[in-house]
PDB file of C-alpha atoms in Angstrom:
ATOM      1  CA  MET S   1       4.632 -13.983 -24.573  1.00 92.00           C
ATOM      2  CA  VAL S   2       6.360 -16.247 -22.060  1.00 93.00           C
ATOM      3  CA  GLU S   3       6.257 -20.050 -22.040  1.00 91.00           C
ATOM      4  CA  PHE S   4       6.659 -21.752 -18.660  1.00 90.00           C
ATOM      5  CA  THR S   5       7.556 -25.371 -18.017  1.00 88.00           C
ATOM      6  CA  SER S   6       4.054 -26.144 -16.731  1.00 88.00           C
ATOM      7  CA  VAL S   7       0.520 -24.757 -16.626  1.00 86.00           C
ATOM      8  CA  THR S   8       0.813 -24.534 -12.837  1.00 86.00           C
ATOM      9  CA  GLU S   9       3.769 -22.147 -13.101  1.00 87.00           C
ATOM     10  CA  ALA S  10       1.915 -20.024 -15.656  1.00 87.00           C
ATOM     11  CA  ARG S  11      -1.105 -19.782 -13.362  1.00 84.00           C
ATOM     12  CA  GLN S  12       1.094 -18.792 -10.442  1.00 84.00           C
ATOM     13  CA  ALA S  13       2.814 -16.098 -12.499  1.00 85.00           C
ATOM     14  CA  LYS S  14      -0.548 -14.692 -13.646  1.00 82.00           C
ATOM     15  CA  ARG S  15      -1.923 -14.686 -10.103  1.00 77.00           C
ATOM     16  CA  HIS S  16       1.061 -12.741  -8.777  1.00 78.00           C
ATOM     17  CA  LEU S  17       1.677 -10.323 -11.663  1.00 81.00           C
ATOM     18  CA  ASN S  18      -1.698  -9.428 -13.180  1.00 77.00           C
ATOM     19  CA  GLY S  19      -2.528  -5.871 -12.118  1.00 74.00           C
ATOM     20  CA  ALA S  20       0.865  -5.264 -10.530  1.00 75.00           C
ATOM     21  CA  ASP S  21       2.685  -1.942 -10.919  1.00 71.00           C
ATOM     22  CA  ILE S  22       6.251  -2.135 -12.238  1.00 74.00           C
ATOM     23  CA  TYR S  23       6.803   1.230 -10.592  1.00 69.00           C
ATOM     24  CA  THR S  24       4.629   2.612  -7.834  1.00 63.00           C
ATOM     25  CA  GLY S  25       1.456   4.016  -9.366  1.00 63.00           C
ATOM     26  CA  CYS S  26       2.398   3.417 -13.007  1.00 69.00           C
ATOM     27  CA  CYS S  27       3.269   0.788 -15.632  1.00 77.00           C
ATOM     28  CA  THR S  28       0.500  -1.555 -14.499  1.00 77.00           C
ATOM     29  CA  LEU S  29       0.841  -5.047 -15.948  1.00 80.00           C
ATOM     30  CA  LYS S  30      -2.034  -6.888 -17.591  1.00 82.00           C
ATOM     31  CA  VAL S  31      -1.280 -10.610 -17.713  1.00 85.00           C
ATOM     32  CA  ASP S  32      -3.526 -13.182 -19.397  1.00 84.00           C
ATOM     33  CA  PHE S  33      -3.259 -16.670 -20.868  1.00 85.00           C
ATOM     34  CA  ALA S  34      -2.327 -16.941 -24.555  1.00 87.00           C
ATOM     35  CA  ARG S  35      -4.050 -19.130 -27.139  1.00 84.00           C
ATOM     36  CA  PRO S  36      -0.863 -20.855 -28.377  1.00 85.00           C
ATOM     37  CA  THR S  37       0.258 -23.768 -26.203  1.00 85.00           C
ATOM     38  CA  LYS S  38       3.842 -23.711 -27.497  1.00 86.00           C
ATOM     39  CA  LEU S  39       6.217 -20.886 -28.404  1.00 87.00           C
ATOM     40  CA  THR S  40       8.629 -21.252 -31.321  1.00 86.00           C
ATOM     41  CA  VAL S  41      11.842 -19.232 -31.057  1.00 85.00           C
ATOM     42  CA  THR S  42      14.124 -19.220 -34.119  1.00 84.00           C
ATOM     43  CA  LYS S  43      16.934 -17.081 -32.736  1.00 83.00           C
ATOM     44  CA  ASN S  44      18.184 -15.501 -29.551  1.00 85.00           C
ATOM     45  CA  ASP S  45      18.255 -11.713 -29.658  1.00 83.00           C
ATOM     46  CA  LYS S  46      16.739  -8.719 -27.893  1.00 81.00           C
ATOM     47  CA  ASP S  47      13.222  -9.689 -29.050  1.00 84.00           C
ATOM     48  CA  SER S  48      13.169 -13.453 -28.407  1.00 86.00           C
ATOM     49  CA  TRP S  49      15.112 -16.026 -26.429  1.00 86.00           C
ATOM     50  CA  ASP S  50      14.985 -19.786 -25.863  1.00 83.00           C
ATOM     51  CA  PHE S  51      16.722 -20.480 -22.569  1.00 81.00           C
ATOM     52  CA  GLU S  52      16.547 -24.284 -22.840  1.00 78.00           C
ATOM     53  CA  ILE S  53      18.117 -24.545 -26.302  1.00 68.00           C
ATOM     54  CA  THR S  54      20.752 -21.940 -25.434  1.00 52.00           C
ATOM     55  CA  ALA S  55      21.823 -23.960 -22.425  1.00 51.00           C
ATOM     56  CA  GLN S  56      21.763 -27.303 -24.284  1.00 52.00           C
ATOM     57  CA  SER S  57      23.216 -26.574 -27.717  1.00 52.00           C
ATOM     58  CA  GLY S  58      25.118 -23.316 -27.342  1.00 49.00           C
ATOM     59  CA  TRP S  59      23.544 -21.387 -30.203  1.00 48.00           C
ATOM     60  CA  ASP S  60      25.688 -18.768 -31.852  1.00 48.00           C
ATOM     61  CA  THR S  61      24.277 -15.598 -30.370  1.00 47.00           C
ATOM     62  CA  GLY S  62      27.049 -13.285 -31.433  1.00 47.00           C
ATOM     63  CA  VAL S  63      28.420 -13.229 -27.908  1.00 45.00           C
ATOM     64  CA  SER S  64      32.019 -14.199 -27.317  1.00 41.00           C
ATOM     65  CA  ASN S  65      31.216 -16.259 -24.213  1.00 43.00           C
ATOM     66  CA  PRO S  66      27.979 -18.252 -24.740  1.00 41.00           C
ATOM     67  CA  SER S  67      28.151 -19.952 -21.344  1.00 40.00           C
ATOM     68  CA  THR S  68      28.089 -16.588 -19.607  1.00 39.00           C
ATOM     69  CA  THR S  69      25.116 -15.456 -21.652  1.00 38.00           C
ATOM     70  CA  SER S  70      23.059 -18.592 -21.101  1.00 36.00           C
ATOM     71  CA  ALA S  71      23.510 -18.211 -17.361  1.00 36.00           C
ATOM     72  CA  SER S  72      21.978 -14.742 -17.475  1.00 35.00           C
ATOM     73  CA  LEU S  73      18.255 -14.324 -17.049  1.00 32.00           C
ATOM     74  CA  LEU S  74      17.839 -11.939 -19.985  1.00 35.00           C
ATOM     75  CA  GLY S  75      21.026 -12.699 -21.851  1.00 41.00           C
ATOM     76  CA  ARG S  76      23.131  -9.932 -23.308  1.00 41.00           C
ATOM     77  CA  TYR S  77      21.726  -6.898 -25.098  1.00 38.00           C
ATOM     78  CA  ASP S  78      24.065  -4.265 -26.503  1.00 42.00           C
ATOM     79  CA  GLY S  79      21.425  -1.570 -26.689  1.00 41.00           C
ATOM     80  CA  ASN S  80      20.546   0.969 -24.017  1.00 41.00           C
ATOM     81  CA  THR S  81      19.796  -0.626 -20.664  1.00 39.00           C
ATOM     82  CA  TYR S  82      18.363   0.537 -17.399  1.00 39.00           C
ATOM     83  CA  HIS S  83      20.643  -0.292 -14.504  1.00 39.00           C
ATOM     84  CA  VAL S  84      19.368  -1.179 -11.037  1.00 39.00           C
ATOM     85  CA  ASP S  85      21.672  -0.381  -8.152  1.00 40.00           C
ATOM     86  CA  PRO S  86      22.456  -3.737  -6.453  1.00 38.00           C
ATOM     87  CA  SER S  87      22.158  -2.057  -3.070  1.00 38.00           C
ATOM     88  CA  ASN S  88      18.487  -1.369  -3.828  1.00 40.00           C
ATOM     89  CA  ALA S  89      17.715  -4.646  -5.559  1.00 37.00           C
ATOM     90  CA  ASN S  90      16.400  -6.422  -2.483  1.00 38.00           C
ATOM     91  CA  ASP S  91      14.086  -3.536  -1.637  1.00 39.00           C
ATOM     92  CA  SER S  92      12.696  -3.615  -5.177  1.00 36.00           C
ATOM     93  CA  VAL S  93      11.906  -7.325  -4.987  1.00 36.00           C
ATOM     94  CA  GLN S  94      10.201  -6.965  -1.625  1.00 38.00           C
ATOM     95  CA  ASN S  95       8.162  -3.881  -2.554  1.00 41.00           C
ATOM     96  CA  ARG S  96       4.500  -4.815  -2.307  1.00 38.00           C
ATOM     97  CA  SER S  97       3.665  -2.274  -5.007  1.00 34.00           C
ATOM     98  CA  LEU S  98       4.915  -4.931  -7.446  1.00 36.00           C
ATOM     99  CA  MET S  99       2.115  -7.255  -6.371  1.00 39.00           C
ATOM    100  CA  CYS S 100      -1.551  -7.516  -7.214  1.00 38.00           C
ATOM    101  CA  PRO S 101      -3.492  -6.424  -4.144  1.00 38.00           C
ATOM    102  CA  SER S 102      -6.809  -6.890  -5.896  1.00 38.00           C
ATOM    103  CA  GLN S 103      -6.055 -10.606  -5.945  1.00 39.00           C
ATOM    104  CA  PHE S 104      -4.618 -10.515  -2.384  1.00 39.00           C
ATOM    105  CA  SER S 105      -1.541 -12.268  -3.742  1.00 39.00           C
ATOM    106  CA  GLY S 106       1.230 -10.855  -1.574  1.00 40.00           C
ATOM    107  CA  MET S 107       4.820 -10.977  -2.722  1.00 40.00           C
ATOM    108  CA  VAL S 108       6.043 -12.975  -5.690  1.00 45.00           C
ATOM    109  CA  THR S 109       8.030 -15.243  -3.412  1.00 47.00           C
ATOM    110  CA  THR S 110       6.311 -18.405  -2.197  1.00 53.00           C
ATOM    111  CA  ALA S 111       4.515 -18.109   1.112  1.00 58.00           C
ATOM    112  CA  ARG S 112       5.720 -20.212   4.021  1.00 73.00           C
ATOM    113  CA  SER S 113       2.157 -20.628   5.242  1.00 70.00           C
ATOM    114  CA  HIS S 114      -0.121 -22.808   3.136  1.00 86.00           C
ATOM    115  CA  THR S 115      -3.317 -21.195   4.363  1.00 92.00           C
ATOM    116  CA  SER S 116      -4.865 -17.745   4.447  1.00 95.00           C
ATOM    117  CA  VAL S 117      -6.232 -18.369   7.955  1.00 96.00           C
ATOM    118  CA  ALA S 118      -4.233 -17.426  11.046  1.00 97.00           C
ATOM    119  CA  MET S 119      -4.773 -18.553  14.638  1.00 97.00           C
ATOM    120  CA  ILE S 120      -4.224 -15.798  17.212  1.00 97.00           C
ATOM    121  CA  TYR S 121      -3.828 -16.974  20.812  1.00 97.00           C
ATOM    122  CA  ASN S 122      -3.671 -15.443  24.300  1.00 96.00           C
ATOM    123  CA  MET S 123      -5.576 -12.226  23.648  1.00 97.00           C
ATOM    124  CA  ASN S 124      -7.126 -10.031  26.321  1.00 95.00           C
ATOM    125  CA  THR S 125     -10.727 -11.261  26.242  1.00 91.00           C
ATOM    126  CA  ASP S 126     -12.035  -8.322  28.277  1.00 93.00           C
ATOM    127  CA  SER S 127     -10.769  -5.704  25.825  1.00 92.00           C
ATOM    128  CA  MET S 128     -10.406  -7.337  22.405  1.00 96.00           C
ATOM    129  CA  ASN S 129     -13.187  -7.683  19.840  1.00 97.00           C
ATOM    130  CA  CYS S 130     -13.486  -8.202  16.077  1.00 98.00           C
ATOM    131  CA  ASP S 131     -13.131  -4.530  15.135  1.00 97.00           C
ATOM    132  CA  LYS S 132     -10.101  -3.970  17.356  1.00 96.00           C
ATOM    133  CA  LEU S 133      -8.441  -7.091  15.994  1.00 98.00           C
ATOM    134  CA  PHE S 134      -9.233  -5.923  12.450  1.00 98.00           C
ATOM    135  CA  ASN S 135      -7.530  -2.578  13.152  1.00 96.00           C
ATOM    136  CA  LEU S 136      -4.441  -4.496  14.240  1.00 96.00           C
ATOM    137  CA  VAL S 137      -4.124  -7.098  11.488  1.00 97.00           C
ATOM    138  CA  CYS S 138      -5.293  -4.922   8.553  1.00 96.00           C
ATOM    139  CA  LEU S 139      -1.850  -3.278   8.630  1.00 95.00           C
ATOM    140  CA  TYR S 140      -0.384  -6.452   7.126  1.00 95.00           C
ATOM    141  CA  GLY S 141      -2.942  -7.456   4.485  1.00 95.00           C
ATOM    142  CA  ASN S 142      -6.588  -7.504   3.502  1.00 96.00           C
ATOM    143  CA  VAL S 143      -8.882  -9.032   6.117  1.00 97.00           C
ATOM    144  CA  LEU S 144     -11.792 -11.209   5.002  1.00 97.00           C
ATOM    145  CA  ARG S 145     -13.297 -12.647   8.205  1.00 98.00           C
ATOM    146  CA  ILE S 146     -12.638 -12.758  11.947  1.00 98.00           C
ATOM    147  CA  LYS S 147     -14.043 -15.330  14.338  1.00 98.00           C
ATOM    148  CA  PHE S 148     -13.498 -15.594  18.102  1.00 98.00           C
ATOM    149  CA  LEU S 149     -13.642 -19.119  19.527  1.00 96.00           C
ATOM    150  CA  ARG S 150     -16.020 -19.759  22.401  1.00 93.00           C
ATOM    151  CA  SER S 151     -14.316 -23.075  23.238  1.00 91.00           C
ATOM    152  CA  ASN S 152     -10.859 -21.503  23.523  1.00 93.00           C
ATOM    153  CA  GLU S 153     -10.884 -18.240  25.466  1.00 93.00           C
ATOM    154  CA  GLY S 154      -8.637 -15.515  24.116  1.00 95.00           C
ATOM    155  CA  THR S 155      -8.300 -17.207  20.719  1.00 97.00           C
ATOM    156  CA  ALA S 156      -9.500 -15.991  17.331  1.00 97.00           C
ATOM    157  CA  MET S 157      -9.241 -17.120  13.727  1.00 98.00           C
ATOM    158  CA  VAL S 158      -8.521 -14.512  11.064  1.00 98.00           C
ATOM    159  CA  GLN S 159      -8.871 -15.155   7.337  1.00 97.00           C
ATOM    160  CA  MET S 160      -6.520 -12.896   5.418  1.00 97.00           C
ATOM    161  CA  GLY S 161      -6.451 -12.277   1.684  1.00 94.00           C
ATOM    162  CA  ASP S 162      -3.552 -14.646   1.018  1.00 92.00           C
ATOM    163  CA  PRO S 163      -0.967 -16.865   2.781  1.00 93.00           C
ATOM    164  CA  MET S 164       1.732 -14.177   2.515  1.00 92.00           C
ATOM    165  CA  ALA S 165      -0.357 -11.938   4.760  1.00 93.00           C
ATOM    166  CA  VAL S 166      -0.393 -14.729   7.354  1.00 94.00           C
ATOM    167  CA  ASP S 167       3.404 -14.846   7.125  1.00 93.00           C
ATOM    168  CA  ASP S 168       3.525 -11.087   7.691  1.00 93.00           C
ATOM    169  CA  LEU S 169       1.287 -11.406  10.753  1.00 95.00           C
ATOM    170  CA  ILE S 170       3.577 -14.057  12.211  1.00 94.00           C
ATOM    171  CA  ASP S 171       6.741 -12.086  11.429  1.00 92.00           C
ATOM    172  CA  ASN S 172       5.491  -8.771  12.804  1.00 93.00           C
ATOM    173  CA  LEU S 173       2.876  -9.457  15.481  1.00 94.00           C
ATOM    174  CA  SER S 174       3.547 -12.872  17.007  1.00 93.00           C
ATOM    175  CA  GLY S 175       5.114 -12.320  20.420  1.00 92.00           C
ATOM    176  CA  ALA S 176       3.969  -8.696  20.658  1.00 93.00           C
ATOM    177  CA  VAL S 177       2.309  -7.486  23.846  1.00 92.00           C
ATOM    178  CA  ILE S 178      -1.215  -6.305  22.964  1.00 92.00           C
ATOM    179  CA  LEU S 179      -3.486  -4.921  25.695  1.00 91.00           C
ATOM    180  CA  GLY S 180      -1.226  -6.349  28.374  1.00 91.00           C
ATOM    181  CA  LYS S 181      -0.935  -9.889  26.988  1.00 93.00           C
ATOM    182  CA  GLN S 182       1.688 -11.456  24.725  1.00 94.00           C
ATOM    183  CA  ILE S 183      -0.122 -12.888  21.724  1.00 95.00           C
ATOM    184  CA  LEU S 184       0.965 -15.883  19.654  1.00 95.00           C
ATOM    185  CA  ILE S 185       0.139 -16.281  15.950  1.00 96.00           C
ATOM    186  CA  ARG S 186       0.335 -19.528  13.977  1.00 94.00           C
ATOM    187  CA  PRO S 187      -1.079 -20.763  10.635  1.00 94.00           C
ATOM    188  CA  SER S 188      -4.401 -22.569  10.926  1.00 94.00           C
ATOM    189  CA  LYS S 189      -5.095 -26.049   9.613  1.00 92.00           C
ATOM    190  CA  GLN S 190      -8.232 -24.626   8.003  1.00 92.00           C
ATOM    191  CA  THR S 191      -8.050 -22.879   4.632  1.00 91.00           C
ATOM    192  CA  GLU S 192     -11.087 -20.620   5.053  1.00 92.00           C
ATOM    193  CA  LEU S 193     -13.590 -19.321   7.593  1.00 93.00           C
ATOM    194  CA  LEU S 194     -17.235 -20.062   6.920  1.00 92.00           C
ATOM    195  CA  GLU S 195     -20.064 -17.662   7.684  1.00 92.00           C
ATOM    196  CA  VAL S 196     -21.353 -17.889  11.257  1.00 93.00           C
ATOM    197  CA  SER S 197     -25.107 -17.321  11.204  1.00 90.00           C
ATOM    198  CA  GLN S 198     -25.549 -16.941  14.963  1.00 93.00           C
ATOM    199  CA  PRO S 199     -22.355 -15.650  16.601  1.00 95.00           C
ATOM    200  CA  TYR S 200     -22.223 -15.367  20.360  1.00 96.00           C
ATOM    201  CA  ASN S 201     -21.553 -12.050  22.108  1.00 96.00           C
ATOM    202  CA  LEU S 202     -18.118 -11.068  23.382  1.00 96.00           C
ATOM    203  CA  PRO S 203     -17.749  -9.489  26.862  1.00 95.00           C
ATOM    204  CA  ASP S 204     -18.280  -5.991  25.408  1.00 94.00           C
ATOM    205  CA  GLY S 205     -21.532  -7.087  23.732  1.00 96.00           C
ATOM    206  CA  SER S 206     -20.160  -7.130  20.162  1.00 97.00           C
ATOM    207  CA  PRO S 207     -20.532 -10.227  17.920  1.00 97.00           C
ATOM    208  CA  SER S 208     -17.840 -12.910  17.924  1.00 97.00           C
ATOM    209  CA  PHE S 209     -17.820 -13.101  14.096  1.00 98.00           C
ATOM    210  CA  LYS S 210     -17.629 -10.372  11.456  1.00 98.00           C
ATOM    211  CA  ASP S 211     -17.154 -10.375   7.683  1.00 97.00           C
ATOM    212  CA  TYR S 212     -14.767  -7.695   6.380  1.00 97.00           C
ATOM    213  CA  SER S 213     -14.463  -8.889   2.776  1.00 94.00           C
ATOM    214  CA  HIS S 214     -16.219  -5.746   1.492  1.00 94.00           C
ATOM    215  CA  CYS S 215     -14.920  -3.393   4.166  1.00 95.00           C
ATOM    216  CA  ARG S 216     -13.657  -0.075   2.782  1.00 93.00           C
ATOM    217  CA  ASN S 217     -11.076   0.066   5.564  1.00 94.00           C
ATOM    218  CA  ASN S 218      -9.030  -2.750   4.035  1.00 95.00           C
ATOM    219  CA  ARG S 219      -5.689  -1.197   3.132  1.00 93.00           C
ATOM    220  CA  TYR S 220      -4.646  -3.381   0.168  1.00 92.00           C
ATOM    221  CA  SER S 221      -7.792  -3.383  -1.971  1.00 89.00           C
ATOM    222  CA  THR S 222      -6.171  -1.322  -4.758  1.00 87.00           C
ATOM    223  CA  SER S 223      -2.610  -0.900  -5.973  1.00 86.00           C
ATOM    224  CA  ALA S 224      -2.677   2.773  -4.983  1.00 86.00           C
ATOM    225  CA  LEU S 225      -3.648   1.929  -1.404  1.00 87.00           C
ATOM    226  CA  ALA S 226      -1.193  -0.952  -1.176  1.00 87.00           C
ATOM    227  CA  SER S 227       1.737   1.215  -2.274  1.00 86.00           C
ATOM    228  CA  LYS S 228       1.213   3.523   0.725  1.00 85.00           C
ATOM    229  CA  ASN S 229       1.602   0.777   3.319  1.00 86.00           C
ATOM    230  CA  ARG S 230       4.759   0.049   5.272  1.00 86.00           C
ATOM    231  CA  LYS S 231       4.945  -3.070   7.407  1.00 89.00           C
ATOM    232  CA  PHE S 232       6.754  -2.909  10.723  1.00 87.00           C
ATOM    233  CA  ARG S 233       6.647  -4.589  14.086  1.00 90.00           C
ATOM    234  CA  PRO S 234       4.797  -2.632  16.810  1.00 89.00           C
ATOM    235  CA  SER S 235       6.848   0.227  18.252  1.00 87.00           C
ATOM    236  CA  GLN S 236       6.432   3.248  20.523  1.00 86.00           C
ATOM    237  CA  ALA S 237       5.667   5.550  17.586  1.00 87.00           C
ATOM    238  CA  LEU S 238       2.409   5.828  15.638  1.00 86.00           C
ATOM    239  CA  HIS S 239       1.992   7.327  12.171  1.00 82.00           C
ATOM    240  CA  TYR S 240      -1.217   9.214  11.384  1.00 82.00           C
ATOM    241  CA  TRP S 241      -2.467  11.390   8.529  1.00 79.00           C
ATOM    242  CA  ASN S 242      -5.520  13.263   7.191  1.00 84.00           C
ATOM    243  CA  CYS S 243      -5.767  15.478  10.252  1.00 87.00           C
ATOM    244  CA  PRO S 244      -7.773  18.696   9.785  1.00 89.00           C
ATOM    245  CA  PRO S 245      -5.877  22.002   9.466  1.00 89.00           C
ATOM    246  CA  ASN S 246      -4.609  23.555  12.715  1.00 91.00           C
ATOM    247  CA  PHE S 247      -4.898  20.233  14.551  1.00 90.00           C
ATOM    248  CA  GLU S 248      -3.638  20.760  18.107  1.00 90.00           C
ATOM    249  CA  LEU S 249      -1.694  18.401  20.372  1.00 89.00           C
ATOM    250  CA  SER S 250      -4.415  18.759  22.999  1.00 91.00           C
ATOM    251  CA  GLN S 251      -6.972  17.454  20.505  1.00 92.00           C
ATOM    252  CA  MET S 252      -4.812  14.437  19.777  1.00 90.00           C
ATOM    253  CA  GLN S 253      -4.420  13.747  23.483  1.00 92.00           C
ATOM    254  CA  SER S 254      -8.183  14.037  23.931  1.00 93.00           C
ATOM    255  CA  ILE S 255      -8.789  11.359  21.288  1.00 91.00           C
ATOM    256  CA  PHE S 256      -6.529   8.920  23.137  1.00 92.00           C
ATOM    257  CA  ARG S 257      -7.995   9.862  26.515  1.00 93.00           C
ATOM    258  CA  ASP S 258     -11.583   9.328  25.351  1.00 94.00           C
ATOM    259  CA  ALA S 259     -10.646   5.912  23.957  1.00 86.00           C
ATOM    260  CA  GLY S 260      -9.038   4.863  27.234  1.00 85.00           C
ATOM    261  CA  ALA S 261      -5.627   4.580  25.567  1.00 86.00           C
ATOM    262  CA  PRO S 262      -2.278   5.807  26.928  1.00 88.00           C
ATOM    263  CA  ILE S 263      -1.702   9.531  26.329  1.00 90.00           C
ATOM    264  CA  PRO S 264       1.115  10.144  23.794  1.00 85.00           C
ATOM    265  CA  ALA S 265       4.319  11.514  25.267  1.00 80.00           C
TER     266      ALA S 265
END
């Protein structure tokens, strides 16, 4: 049991940690609210710790330097410990397998964006549609809805699963050249996209609005799926998998040729 300084902090911790894997594919956390509203800690040891009282009164914890112990997150424990290599610490914190993809929460760190909706500008209106845009942005988070704007040509609104996914879109895709045009991505002032009952048709005849909230192609809908994803900026190399046995280079080239895409080198 952990007592936070406020209910808001406890809710935020639950939202980010419930269902998260401590290690990829195992040690899944289940986090819920407790009935007690206050925790009583009588002593600081390996089983319990009061950080506020330790810092204020300097309890005798059996440690020669109390000030050093109170500054530590977990204090001192003389039993067996598991050491994390500092060189890998940053990677561990940023690993999305620690998050709860079922809640679309993103990383534990606070998102810069305060909305789950992204504005994407300057797209190629002749070639881009909802499905193609989904294929692009689903690499960085779950996609709920996509809406192209009739009043602003080449602009679409995308509702992601959480604000951190919007941050990832901005960090990885904003400024990239997609279908011959350099796109720009910014957070939207809106917090959600509403259902469009009568979408207009895009140049290719497809609808200007689509709902992907139940789409099986979302890549972060389970912890197992989320742990397989790696987020990078667009590059000259593509990663693919699940090809049938004895898949030939000529077959791969044919797929790109039939789609009107550049043939891989």
